[in-house]
Coordinates of N, CA and C and ligand atoms in Angstrom, one line a residue:
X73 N 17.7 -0.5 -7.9 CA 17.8 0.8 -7.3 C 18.6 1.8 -8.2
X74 N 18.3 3.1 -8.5 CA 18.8 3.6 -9.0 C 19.4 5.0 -7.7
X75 N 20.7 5.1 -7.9 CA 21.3 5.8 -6.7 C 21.7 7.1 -7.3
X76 N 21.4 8.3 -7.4 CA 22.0 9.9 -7.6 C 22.7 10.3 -7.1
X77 N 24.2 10.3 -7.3 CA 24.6 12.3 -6.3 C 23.9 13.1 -6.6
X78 N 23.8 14.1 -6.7 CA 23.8 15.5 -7.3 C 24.2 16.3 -6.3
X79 N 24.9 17.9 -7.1 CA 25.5 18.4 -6.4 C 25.1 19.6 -5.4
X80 N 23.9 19.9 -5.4 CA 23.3 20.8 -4.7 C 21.9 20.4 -3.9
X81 N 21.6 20.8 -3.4 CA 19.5 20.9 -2.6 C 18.8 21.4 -3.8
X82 N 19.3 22.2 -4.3 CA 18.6 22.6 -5.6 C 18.3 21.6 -7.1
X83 N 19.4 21.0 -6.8 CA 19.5 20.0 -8.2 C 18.5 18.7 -7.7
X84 N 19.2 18.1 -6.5 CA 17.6 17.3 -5.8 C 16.4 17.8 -5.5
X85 N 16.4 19.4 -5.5 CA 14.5 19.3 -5.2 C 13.8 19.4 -6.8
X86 N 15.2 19.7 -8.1 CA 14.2 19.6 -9.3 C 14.8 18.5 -10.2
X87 N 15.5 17.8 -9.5 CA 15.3 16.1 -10.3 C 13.8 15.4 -9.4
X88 N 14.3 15.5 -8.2 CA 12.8 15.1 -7.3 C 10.8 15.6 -7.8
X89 N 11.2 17.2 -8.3 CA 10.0 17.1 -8.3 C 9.5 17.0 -9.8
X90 N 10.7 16.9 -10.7 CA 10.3 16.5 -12.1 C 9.9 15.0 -11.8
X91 N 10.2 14.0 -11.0 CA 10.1 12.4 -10.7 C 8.5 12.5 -10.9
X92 N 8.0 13.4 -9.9 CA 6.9 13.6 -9.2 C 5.9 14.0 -10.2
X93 N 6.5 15.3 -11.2 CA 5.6 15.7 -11.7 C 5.1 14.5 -13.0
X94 N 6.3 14.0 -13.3 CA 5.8 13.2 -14.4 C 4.7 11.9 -13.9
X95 N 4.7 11.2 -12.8 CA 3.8 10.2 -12.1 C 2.7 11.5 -12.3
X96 N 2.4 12.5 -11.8 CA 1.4 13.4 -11.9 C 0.5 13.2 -13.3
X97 N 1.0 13.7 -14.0 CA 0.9 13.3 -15.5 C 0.9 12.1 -16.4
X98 N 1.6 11.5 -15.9 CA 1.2 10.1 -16.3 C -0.2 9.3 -16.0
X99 N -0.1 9.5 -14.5 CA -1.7 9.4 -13.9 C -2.2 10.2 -13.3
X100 N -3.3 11.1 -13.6 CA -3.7 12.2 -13.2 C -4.3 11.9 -11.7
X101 N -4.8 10.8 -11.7 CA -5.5 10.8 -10.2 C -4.6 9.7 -9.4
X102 N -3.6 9.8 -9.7 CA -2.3 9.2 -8.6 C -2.6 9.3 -7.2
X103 N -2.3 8.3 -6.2 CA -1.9 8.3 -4.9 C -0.7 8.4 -4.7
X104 N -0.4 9.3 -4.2 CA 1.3 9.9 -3.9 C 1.3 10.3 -2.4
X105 N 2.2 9.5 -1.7 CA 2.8 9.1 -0.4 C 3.7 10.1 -0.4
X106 N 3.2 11.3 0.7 CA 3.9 12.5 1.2 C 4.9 12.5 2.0
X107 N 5.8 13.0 2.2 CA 6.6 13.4 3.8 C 6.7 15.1 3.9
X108 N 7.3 15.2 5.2 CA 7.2 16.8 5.6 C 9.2 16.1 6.3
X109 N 9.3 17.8 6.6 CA 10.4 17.6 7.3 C 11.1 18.5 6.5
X110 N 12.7 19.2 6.4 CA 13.2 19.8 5.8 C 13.4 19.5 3.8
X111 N 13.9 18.2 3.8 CA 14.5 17.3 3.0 C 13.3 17.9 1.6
X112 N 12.0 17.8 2.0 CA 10.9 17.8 1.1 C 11.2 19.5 0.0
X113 N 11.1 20.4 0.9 CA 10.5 21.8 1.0 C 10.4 22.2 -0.6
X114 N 12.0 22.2 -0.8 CA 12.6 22.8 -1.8 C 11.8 21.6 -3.6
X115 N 11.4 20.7 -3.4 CA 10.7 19.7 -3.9 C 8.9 20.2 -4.5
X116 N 8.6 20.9 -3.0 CA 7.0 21.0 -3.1 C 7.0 22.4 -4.0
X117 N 8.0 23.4 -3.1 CA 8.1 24.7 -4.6 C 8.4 23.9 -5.5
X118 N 9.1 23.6 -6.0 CA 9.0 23.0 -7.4 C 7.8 22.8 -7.9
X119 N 7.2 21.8 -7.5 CA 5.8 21.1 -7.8 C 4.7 22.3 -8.1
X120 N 4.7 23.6 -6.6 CA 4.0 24.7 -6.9 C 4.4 25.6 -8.1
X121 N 5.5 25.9 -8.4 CA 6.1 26.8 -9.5 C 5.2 26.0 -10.8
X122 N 5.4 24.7 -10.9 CA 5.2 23.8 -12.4 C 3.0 24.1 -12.1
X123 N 3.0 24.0 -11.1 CA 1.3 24.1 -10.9 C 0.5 25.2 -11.8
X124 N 1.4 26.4 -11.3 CA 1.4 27.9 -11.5 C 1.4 28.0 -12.8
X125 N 2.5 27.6 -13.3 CA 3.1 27.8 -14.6 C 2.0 27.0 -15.5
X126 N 0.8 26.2 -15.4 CA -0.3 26.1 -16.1 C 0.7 24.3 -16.4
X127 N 1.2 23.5 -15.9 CA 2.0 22.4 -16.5 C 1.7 21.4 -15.2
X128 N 0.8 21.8 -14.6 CA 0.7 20.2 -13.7 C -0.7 20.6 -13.0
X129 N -1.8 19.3 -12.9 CA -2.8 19.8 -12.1 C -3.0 18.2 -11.5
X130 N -3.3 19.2 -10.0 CA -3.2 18.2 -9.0 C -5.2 17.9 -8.4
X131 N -5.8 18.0 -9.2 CA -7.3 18.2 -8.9 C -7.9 16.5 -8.6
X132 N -7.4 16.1 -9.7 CA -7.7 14.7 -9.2 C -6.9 13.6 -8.7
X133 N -5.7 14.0 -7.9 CA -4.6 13.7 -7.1 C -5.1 13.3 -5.7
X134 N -4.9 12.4 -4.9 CA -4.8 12.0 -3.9 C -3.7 11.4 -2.8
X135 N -3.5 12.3 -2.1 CA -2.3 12.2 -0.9 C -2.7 11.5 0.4
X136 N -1.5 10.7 0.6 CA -1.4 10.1 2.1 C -0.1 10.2 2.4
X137 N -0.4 11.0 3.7 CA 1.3 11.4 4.5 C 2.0 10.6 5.1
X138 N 2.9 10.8 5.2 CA 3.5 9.5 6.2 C 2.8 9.4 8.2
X139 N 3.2 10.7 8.2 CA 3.1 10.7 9.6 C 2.4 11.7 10.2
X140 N 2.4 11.7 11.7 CA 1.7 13.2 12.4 C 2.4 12.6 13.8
X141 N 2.5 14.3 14.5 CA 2.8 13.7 15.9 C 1.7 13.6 16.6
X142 N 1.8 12.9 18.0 CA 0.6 12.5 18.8 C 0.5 13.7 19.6
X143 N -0.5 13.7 19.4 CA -1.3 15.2 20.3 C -1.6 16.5 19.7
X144 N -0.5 16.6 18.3 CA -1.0 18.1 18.0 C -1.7 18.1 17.0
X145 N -2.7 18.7 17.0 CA -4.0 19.0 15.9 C -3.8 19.7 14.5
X146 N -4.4 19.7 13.6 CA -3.9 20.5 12.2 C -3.3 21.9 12.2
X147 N -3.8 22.4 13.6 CA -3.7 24.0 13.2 C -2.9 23.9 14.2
X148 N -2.0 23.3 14.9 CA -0.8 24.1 15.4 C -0.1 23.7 14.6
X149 N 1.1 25.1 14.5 CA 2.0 25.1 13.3 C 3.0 24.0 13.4
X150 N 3.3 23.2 14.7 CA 4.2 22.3 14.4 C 3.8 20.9 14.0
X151 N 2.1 20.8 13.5 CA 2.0 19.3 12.9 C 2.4 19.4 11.4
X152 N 2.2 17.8 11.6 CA 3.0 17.8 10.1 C 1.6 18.1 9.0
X153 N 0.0 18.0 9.7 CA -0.9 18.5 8.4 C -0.7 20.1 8.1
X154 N 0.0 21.1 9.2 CA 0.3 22.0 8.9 C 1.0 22.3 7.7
X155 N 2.3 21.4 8.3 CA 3.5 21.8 7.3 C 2.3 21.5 6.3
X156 N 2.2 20.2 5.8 CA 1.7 20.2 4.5 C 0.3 20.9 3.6
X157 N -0.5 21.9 4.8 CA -1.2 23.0 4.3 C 0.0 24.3 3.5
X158 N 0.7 24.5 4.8 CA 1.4 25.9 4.1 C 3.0 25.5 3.2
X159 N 3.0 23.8 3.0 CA 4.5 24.1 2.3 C 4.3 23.3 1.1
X160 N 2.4 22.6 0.5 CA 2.1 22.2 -0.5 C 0.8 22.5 -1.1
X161 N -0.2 22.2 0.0 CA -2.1 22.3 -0.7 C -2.3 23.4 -0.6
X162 N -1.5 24.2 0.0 CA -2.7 25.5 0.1 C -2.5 26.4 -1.0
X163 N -1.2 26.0 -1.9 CA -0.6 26.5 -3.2 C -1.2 25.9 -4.5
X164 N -1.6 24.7 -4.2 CA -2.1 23.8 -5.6 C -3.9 23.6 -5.4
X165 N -3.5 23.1 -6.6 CA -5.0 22.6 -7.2 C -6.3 21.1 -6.0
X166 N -5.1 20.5 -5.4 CA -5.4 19.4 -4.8 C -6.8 19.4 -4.2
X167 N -7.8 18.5 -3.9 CA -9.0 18.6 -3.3 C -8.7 18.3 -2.2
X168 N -8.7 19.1 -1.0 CA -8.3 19.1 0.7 C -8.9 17.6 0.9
X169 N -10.2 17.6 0.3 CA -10.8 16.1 0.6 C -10.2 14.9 0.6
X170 N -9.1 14.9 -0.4 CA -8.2 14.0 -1.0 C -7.0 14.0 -0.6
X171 N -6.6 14.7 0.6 CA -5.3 14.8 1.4 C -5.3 14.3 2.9
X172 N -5.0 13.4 3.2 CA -4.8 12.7 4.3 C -3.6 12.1 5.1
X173 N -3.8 12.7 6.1 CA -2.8 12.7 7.4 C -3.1 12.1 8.5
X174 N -2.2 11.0 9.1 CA -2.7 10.6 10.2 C -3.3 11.5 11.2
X175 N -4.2 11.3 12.0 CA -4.6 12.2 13.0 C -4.3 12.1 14.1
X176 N -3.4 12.5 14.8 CA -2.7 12.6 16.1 C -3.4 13.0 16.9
X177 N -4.4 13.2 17.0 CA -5.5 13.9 17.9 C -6.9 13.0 18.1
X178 N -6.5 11.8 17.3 CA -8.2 11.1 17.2 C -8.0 10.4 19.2
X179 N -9.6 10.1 19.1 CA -9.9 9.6 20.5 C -9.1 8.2 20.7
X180 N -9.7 7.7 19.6 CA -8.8 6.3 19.5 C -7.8 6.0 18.9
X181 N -6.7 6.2 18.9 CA -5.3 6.1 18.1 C -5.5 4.6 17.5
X182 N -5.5 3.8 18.1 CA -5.3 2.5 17.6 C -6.9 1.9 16.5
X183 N -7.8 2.6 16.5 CA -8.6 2.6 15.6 C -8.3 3.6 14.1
X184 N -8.0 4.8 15.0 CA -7.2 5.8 13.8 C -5.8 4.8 12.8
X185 N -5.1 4.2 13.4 CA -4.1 3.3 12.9 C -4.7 2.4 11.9
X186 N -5.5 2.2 12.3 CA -6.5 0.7 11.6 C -7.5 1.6 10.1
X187 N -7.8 2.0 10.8 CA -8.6 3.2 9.7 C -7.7 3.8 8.5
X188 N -6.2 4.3 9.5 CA -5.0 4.2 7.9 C -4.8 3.9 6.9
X189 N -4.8 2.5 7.3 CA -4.2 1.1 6.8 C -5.4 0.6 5.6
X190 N -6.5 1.0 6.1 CA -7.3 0.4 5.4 C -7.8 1.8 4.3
X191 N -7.5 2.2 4.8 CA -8.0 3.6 3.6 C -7.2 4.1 2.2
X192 N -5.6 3.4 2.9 CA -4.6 2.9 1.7 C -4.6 2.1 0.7
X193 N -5.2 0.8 1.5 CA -5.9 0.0 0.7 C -6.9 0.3 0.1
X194 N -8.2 1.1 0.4 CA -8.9 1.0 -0.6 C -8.6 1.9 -1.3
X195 N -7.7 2.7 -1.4 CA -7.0 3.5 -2.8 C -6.2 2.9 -3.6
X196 N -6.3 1.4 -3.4 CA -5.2 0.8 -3.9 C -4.1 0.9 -4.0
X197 N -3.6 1.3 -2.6 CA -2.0 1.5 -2.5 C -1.7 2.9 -3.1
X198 N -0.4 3.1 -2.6 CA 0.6 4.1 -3.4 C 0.7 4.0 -5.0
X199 N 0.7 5.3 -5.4 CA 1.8 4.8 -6.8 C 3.3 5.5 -6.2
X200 N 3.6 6.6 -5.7 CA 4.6 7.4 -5.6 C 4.8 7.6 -4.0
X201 N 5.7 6.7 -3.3 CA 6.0 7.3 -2.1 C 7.2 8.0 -2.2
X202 N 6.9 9.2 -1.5 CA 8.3 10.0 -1.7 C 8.8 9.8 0.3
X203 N 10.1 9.8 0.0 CA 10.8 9.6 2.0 C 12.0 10.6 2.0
X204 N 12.0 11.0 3.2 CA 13.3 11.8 3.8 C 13.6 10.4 4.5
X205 N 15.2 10.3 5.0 CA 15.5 9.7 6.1 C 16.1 10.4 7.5
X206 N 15.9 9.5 8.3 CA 16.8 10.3 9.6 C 18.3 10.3 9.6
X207 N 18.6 10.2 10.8 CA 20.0 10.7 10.9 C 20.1 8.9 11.5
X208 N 19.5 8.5 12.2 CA 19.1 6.9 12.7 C 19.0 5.8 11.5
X209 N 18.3 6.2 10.2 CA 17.9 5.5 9.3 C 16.5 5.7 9.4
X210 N 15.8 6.1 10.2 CA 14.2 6.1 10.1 C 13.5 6.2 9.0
X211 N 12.7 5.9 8.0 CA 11.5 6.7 7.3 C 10.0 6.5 7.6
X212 N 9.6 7.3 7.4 CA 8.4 8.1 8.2 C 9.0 7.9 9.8
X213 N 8.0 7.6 10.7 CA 8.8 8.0 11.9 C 8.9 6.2 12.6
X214 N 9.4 5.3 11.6 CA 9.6 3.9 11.9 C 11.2 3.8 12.4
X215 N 11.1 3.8 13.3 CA 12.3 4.0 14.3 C 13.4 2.8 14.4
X216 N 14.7 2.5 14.7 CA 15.4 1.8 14.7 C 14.8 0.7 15.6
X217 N 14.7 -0.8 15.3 CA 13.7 -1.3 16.0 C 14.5 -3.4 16.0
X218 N 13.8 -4.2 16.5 CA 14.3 -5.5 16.4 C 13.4 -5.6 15.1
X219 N 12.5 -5.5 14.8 CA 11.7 -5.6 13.3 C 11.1 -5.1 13.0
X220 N 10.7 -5.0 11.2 CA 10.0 -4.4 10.8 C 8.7 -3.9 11.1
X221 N 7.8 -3.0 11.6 CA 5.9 -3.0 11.9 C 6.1 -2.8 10.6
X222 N 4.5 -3.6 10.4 CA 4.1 -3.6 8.8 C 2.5 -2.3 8.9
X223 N 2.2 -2.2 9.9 CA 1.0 -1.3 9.5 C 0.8 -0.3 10.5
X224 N 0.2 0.9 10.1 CA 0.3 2.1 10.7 C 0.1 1.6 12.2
X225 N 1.1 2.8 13.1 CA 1.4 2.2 14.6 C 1.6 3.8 15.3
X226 N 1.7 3.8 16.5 CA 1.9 4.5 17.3 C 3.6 4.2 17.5
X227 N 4.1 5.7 17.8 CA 5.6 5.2 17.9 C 6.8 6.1 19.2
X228 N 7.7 5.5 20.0 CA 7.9 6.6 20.6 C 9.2 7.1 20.1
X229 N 9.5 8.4 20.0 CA 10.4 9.0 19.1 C 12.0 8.0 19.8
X230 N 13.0 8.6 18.7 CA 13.9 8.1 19.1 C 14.8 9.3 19.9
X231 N 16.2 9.7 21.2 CA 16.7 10.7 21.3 C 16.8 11.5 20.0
X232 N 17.8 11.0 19.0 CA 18.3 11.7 18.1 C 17.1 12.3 17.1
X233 N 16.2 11.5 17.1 CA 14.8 12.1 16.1 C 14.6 13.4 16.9
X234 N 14.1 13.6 18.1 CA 13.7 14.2 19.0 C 14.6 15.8 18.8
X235 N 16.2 15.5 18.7 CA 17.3 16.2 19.1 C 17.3 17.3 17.4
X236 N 17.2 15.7 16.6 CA 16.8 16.7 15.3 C 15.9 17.4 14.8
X237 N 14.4 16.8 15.3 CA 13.6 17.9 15.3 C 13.2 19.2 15.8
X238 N 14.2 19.1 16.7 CA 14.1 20.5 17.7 C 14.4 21.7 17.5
X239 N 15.0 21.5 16.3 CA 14.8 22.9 15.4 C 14.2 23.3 15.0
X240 N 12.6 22.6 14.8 CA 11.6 23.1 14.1 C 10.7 24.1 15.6
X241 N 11.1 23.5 16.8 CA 10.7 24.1 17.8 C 11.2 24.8 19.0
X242 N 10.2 26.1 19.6 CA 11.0 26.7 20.4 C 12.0 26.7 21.2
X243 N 11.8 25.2 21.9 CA 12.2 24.5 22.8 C 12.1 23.3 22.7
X244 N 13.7 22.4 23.2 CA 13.7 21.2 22.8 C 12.6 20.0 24.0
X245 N 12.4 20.9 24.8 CA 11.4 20.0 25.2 C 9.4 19.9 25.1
X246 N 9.5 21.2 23.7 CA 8.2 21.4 23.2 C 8.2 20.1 22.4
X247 N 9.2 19.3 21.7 CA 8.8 18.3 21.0 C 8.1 17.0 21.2
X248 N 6.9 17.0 20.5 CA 6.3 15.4 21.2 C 7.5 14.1 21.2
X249 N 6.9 13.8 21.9 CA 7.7 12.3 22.5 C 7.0 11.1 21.6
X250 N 5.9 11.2 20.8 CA 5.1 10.2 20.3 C 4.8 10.7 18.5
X251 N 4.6 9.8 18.5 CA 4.3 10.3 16.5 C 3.1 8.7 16.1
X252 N 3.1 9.1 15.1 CA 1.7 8.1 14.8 C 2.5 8.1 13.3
X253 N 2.9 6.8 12.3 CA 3.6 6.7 11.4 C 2.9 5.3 10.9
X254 N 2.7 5.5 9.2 CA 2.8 4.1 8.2 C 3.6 3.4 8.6
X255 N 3.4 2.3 8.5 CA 4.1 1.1 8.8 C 5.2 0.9 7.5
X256 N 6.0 -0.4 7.8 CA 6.6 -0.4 6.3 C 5.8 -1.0 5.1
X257 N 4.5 -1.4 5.2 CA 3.8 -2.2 4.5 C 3.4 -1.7 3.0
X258 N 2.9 -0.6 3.5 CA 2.5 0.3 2.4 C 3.6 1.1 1.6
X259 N 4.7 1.8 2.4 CA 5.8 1.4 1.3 C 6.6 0.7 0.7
X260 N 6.0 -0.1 1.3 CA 7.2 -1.4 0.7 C 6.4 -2.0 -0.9
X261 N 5.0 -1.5 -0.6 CA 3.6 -2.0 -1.6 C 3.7 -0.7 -2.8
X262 N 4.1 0.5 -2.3 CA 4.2 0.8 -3.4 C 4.8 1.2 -4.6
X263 N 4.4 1.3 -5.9 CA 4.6 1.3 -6.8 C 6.4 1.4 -7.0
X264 N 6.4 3.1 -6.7 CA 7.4 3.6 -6.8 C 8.1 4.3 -5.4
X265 N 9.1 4.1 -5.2 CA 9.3 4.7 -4.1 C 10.6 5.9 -4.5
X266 N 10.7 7.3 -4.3 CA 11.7 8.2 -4.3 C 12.4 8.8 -2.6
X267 N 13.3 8.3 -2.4 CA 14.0 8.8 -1.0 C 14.8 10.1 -2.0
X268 N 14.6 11.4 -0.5 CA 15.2 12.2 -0.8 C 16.6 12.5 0.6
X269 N 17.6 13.1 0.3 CA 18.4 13.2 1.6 C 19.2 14.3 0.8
X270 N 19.7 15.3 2.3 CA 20.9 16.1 1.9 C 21.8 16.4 2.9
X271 N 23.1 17.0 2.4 CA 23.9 17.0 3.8 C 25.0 15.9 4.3
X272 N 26.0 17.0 4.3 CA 27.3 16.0 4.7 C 26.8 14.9 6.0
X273 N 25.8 15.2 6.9 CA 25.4 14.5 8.2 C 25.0 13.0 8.2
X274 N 24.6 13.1 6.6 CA 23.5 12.0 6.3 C 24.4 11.0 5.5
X275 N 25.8 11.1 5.2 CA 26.5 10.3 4.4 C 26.5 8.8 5.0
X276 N 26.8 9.0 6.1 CA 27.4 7.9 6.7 C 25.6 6.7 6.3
X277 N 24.8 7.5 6.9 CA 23.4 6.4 7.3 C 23.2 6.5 5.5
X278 N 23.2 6.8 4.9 CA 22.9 6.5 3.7 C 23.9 5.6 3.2
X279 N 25.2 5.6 3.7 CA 26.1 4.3 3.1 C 25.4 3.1 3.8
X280 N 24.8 3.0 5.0 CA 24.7 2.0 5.7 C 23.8 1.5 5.3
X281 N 22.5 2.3 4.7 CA 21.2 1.8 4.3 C 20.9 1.6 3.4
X282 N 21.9 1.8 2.1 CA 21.7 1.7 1.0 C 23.0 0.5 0.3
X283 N 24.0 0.4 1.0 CA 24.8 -0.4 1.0 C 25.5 -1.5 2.0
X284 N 24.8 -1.4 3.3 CA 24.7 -2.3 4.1 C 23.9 -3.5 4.2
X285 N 23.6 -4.6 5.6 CA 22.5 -5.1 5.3 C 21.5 -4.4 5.4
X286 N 20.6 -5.5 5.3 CA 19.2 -4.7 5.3 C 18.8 -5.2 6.7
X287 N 18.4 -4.5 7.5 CA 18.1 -5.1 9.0 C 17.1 -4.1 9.6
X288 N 16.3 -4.3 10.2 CA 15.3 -3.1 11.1 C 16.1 -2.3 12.4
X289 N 17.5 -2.2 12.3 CA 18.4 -1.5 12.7 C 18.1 -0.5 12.4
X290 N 18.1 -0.4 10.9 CA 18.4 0.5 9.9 C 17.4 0.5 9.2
X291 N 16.0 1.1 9.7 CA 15.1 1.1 8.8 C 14.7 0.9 7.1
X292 N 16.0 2.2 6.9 CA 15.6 2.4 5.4 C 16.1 1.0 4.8
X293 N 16.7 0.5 4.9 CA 17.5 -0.5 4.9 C 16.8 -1.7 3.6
X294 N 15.5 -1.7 4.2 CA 14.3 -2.6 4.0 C 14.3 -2.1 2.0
X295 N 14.4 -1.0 1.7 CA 14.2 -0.3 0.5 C 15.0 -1.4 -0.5
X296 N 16.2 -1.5 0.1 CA 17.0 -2.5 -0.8 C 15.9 -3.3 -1.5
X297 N 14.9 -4.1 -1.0 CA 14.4 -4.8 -1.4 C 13.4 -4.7 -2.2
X298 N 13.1 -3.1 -2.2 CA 12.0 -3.0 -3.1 C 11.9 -2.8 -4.7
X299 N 11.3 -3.5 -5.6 CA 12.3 -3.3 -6.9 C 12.3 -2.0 -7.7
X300 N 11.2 -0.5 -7.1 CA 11.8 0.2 -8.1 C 12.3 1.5 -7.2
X301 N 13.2 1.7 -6.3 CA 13.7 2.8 -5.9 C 14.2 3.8 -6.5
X302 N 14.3 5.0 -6.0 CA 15.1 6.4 -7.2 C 15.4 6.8 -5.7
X303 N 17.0 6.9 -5.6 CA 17.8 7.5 -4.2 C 18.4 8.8 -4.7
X304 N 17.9 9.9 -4.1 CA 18.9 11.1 -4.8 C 19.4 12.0 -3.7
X305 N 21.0 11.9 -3.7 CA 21.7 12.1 -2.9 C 22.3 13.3 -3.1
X306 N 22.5 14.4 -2.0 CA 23.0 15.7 -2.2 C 24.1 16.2 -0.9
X307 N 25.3 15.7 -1.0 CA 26.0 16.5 0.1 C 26.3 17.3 0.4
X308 N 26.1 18.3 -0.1 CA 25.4 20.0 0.0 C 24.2 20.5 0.5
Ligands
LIG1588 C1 8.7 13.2 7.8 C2 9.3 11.9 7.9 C3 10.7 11.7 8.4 C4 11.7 12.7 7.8 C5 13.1 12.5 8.3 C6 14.1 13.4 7.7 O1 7.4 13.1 7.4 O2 8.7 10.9 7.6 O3 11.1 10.4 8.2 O4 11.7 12.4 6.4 O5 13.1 12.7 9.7 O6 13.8 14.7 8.1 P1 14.5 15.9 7.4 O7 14.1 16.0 6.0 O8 14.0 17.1 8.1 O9 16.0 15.7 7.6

């Protein structure tokens, strides 16, 4: 594992998206494992500025998100295919075709899960998962739990997830209660994995997950084990 401070949001969203851009470049038609949430933002501008700037093309790129919540559809502004229209594809080169998000809205969730799982696989896995964590330890929305789920699942939020997300919404009881999230399987499979985190809030669960045991307490936890981690840390 290779573990970073750095001293600002700024300095992690352009060590983060140089990580990214170079996997881009290295493999032009990369599977790169998305997240949404605050932690990302400052990361995807990056990515858009280098786009722009004629130094990265994302055309034959293909994304799979971590998560979606249950019930809301692409076009309300608080899913996460949203966020990832207006805070990455709608800026780049990406083929919409080639960007995939669970669907929180399909008839059958537990076919929609299964259909994930297998659509990962036949891209042959990740090369680049990129993760925020929670304030719990969560990544994607794999919640503090007695064990690991290994494949996409239906999930019910945790208080504190809930409490922290509620800033993205009007009202704290506008927040879904359910999310639909990758399992640990496929990150744990892929290639490379980059966690991003910032904020004095996050010290403590980042000592625990990264230098604790490894337990499905503590979601992230599991990372320890994977052999090529990049952790970059900002408490600012
Ligand atoms: C989002 C996701 C979550 C977030 C985590 C941290 O797709 O998978 O695990 O990464 O909740 O969120 P922020 O970055 O808003 O603190």
């Amino acid at each position: 594992m290779r573990f970073f401070t750095v001293s600002s949001y700024e300095e992690l969203s352009r060590h983060a998206a140089n990580l990214i851009s170079a996997q881009v470049l290295m493999k032009p038609n990369c599977v790169l494992g998305l997240a949404t949430g605050s932690s990302p933002v400052g990361t995807y501008r990056r990515l858009i500025e280098a786009y722009r700037a004629g130094d990265l093309d994302f055309s034959k790129v293909i994304s799979v998100n971590l998560d979606e919540y249950l019930g809301l559809d692409g076009k309300n502004d608080q899913s996460y295919r949203y966020f990832m229209q207006t805070n990455l594809f709608d800026h780049i080169n990406i083929d919409p075709a080639n960007t995939f998000v669970p669907n929180g809205c399909a008839d059958d969730i537990e076919a929609e899960c299964v259909a994930y799982d297998q659509r990962i696989e036949d891209l042959g896995g990740i090369d680049l998962q990129l993760l925020g964590i929670g304030l719990d330890g969560h990544i994607g929305f794999n919640e503090p739990a007695d064990y690991f789920e290994k494949g996409t699942h239906v999930v019910d939020l945790h208080e504190s997830t809930i409490e922290a997300n509620a800033r993205f919404f009007a009202r704290e009881e506008d927040v879904p209660k359910q999310a639909i999230t990758m399992g640990m399987l496929p990150i744990m499979q892929a290639k490379k994995v980059l966690l991003i985190a910032n904020g004095a809030a996050k010290k403590e669960i980042m000592q625990k997950a990264f230098y604790g045991p490894v337990t499905p307490e503590i979601p992230a936890s599991i990372l320890q084990l994977h052999p090529d981690v990049t952790v970059i840390y900002s408490e600012n």
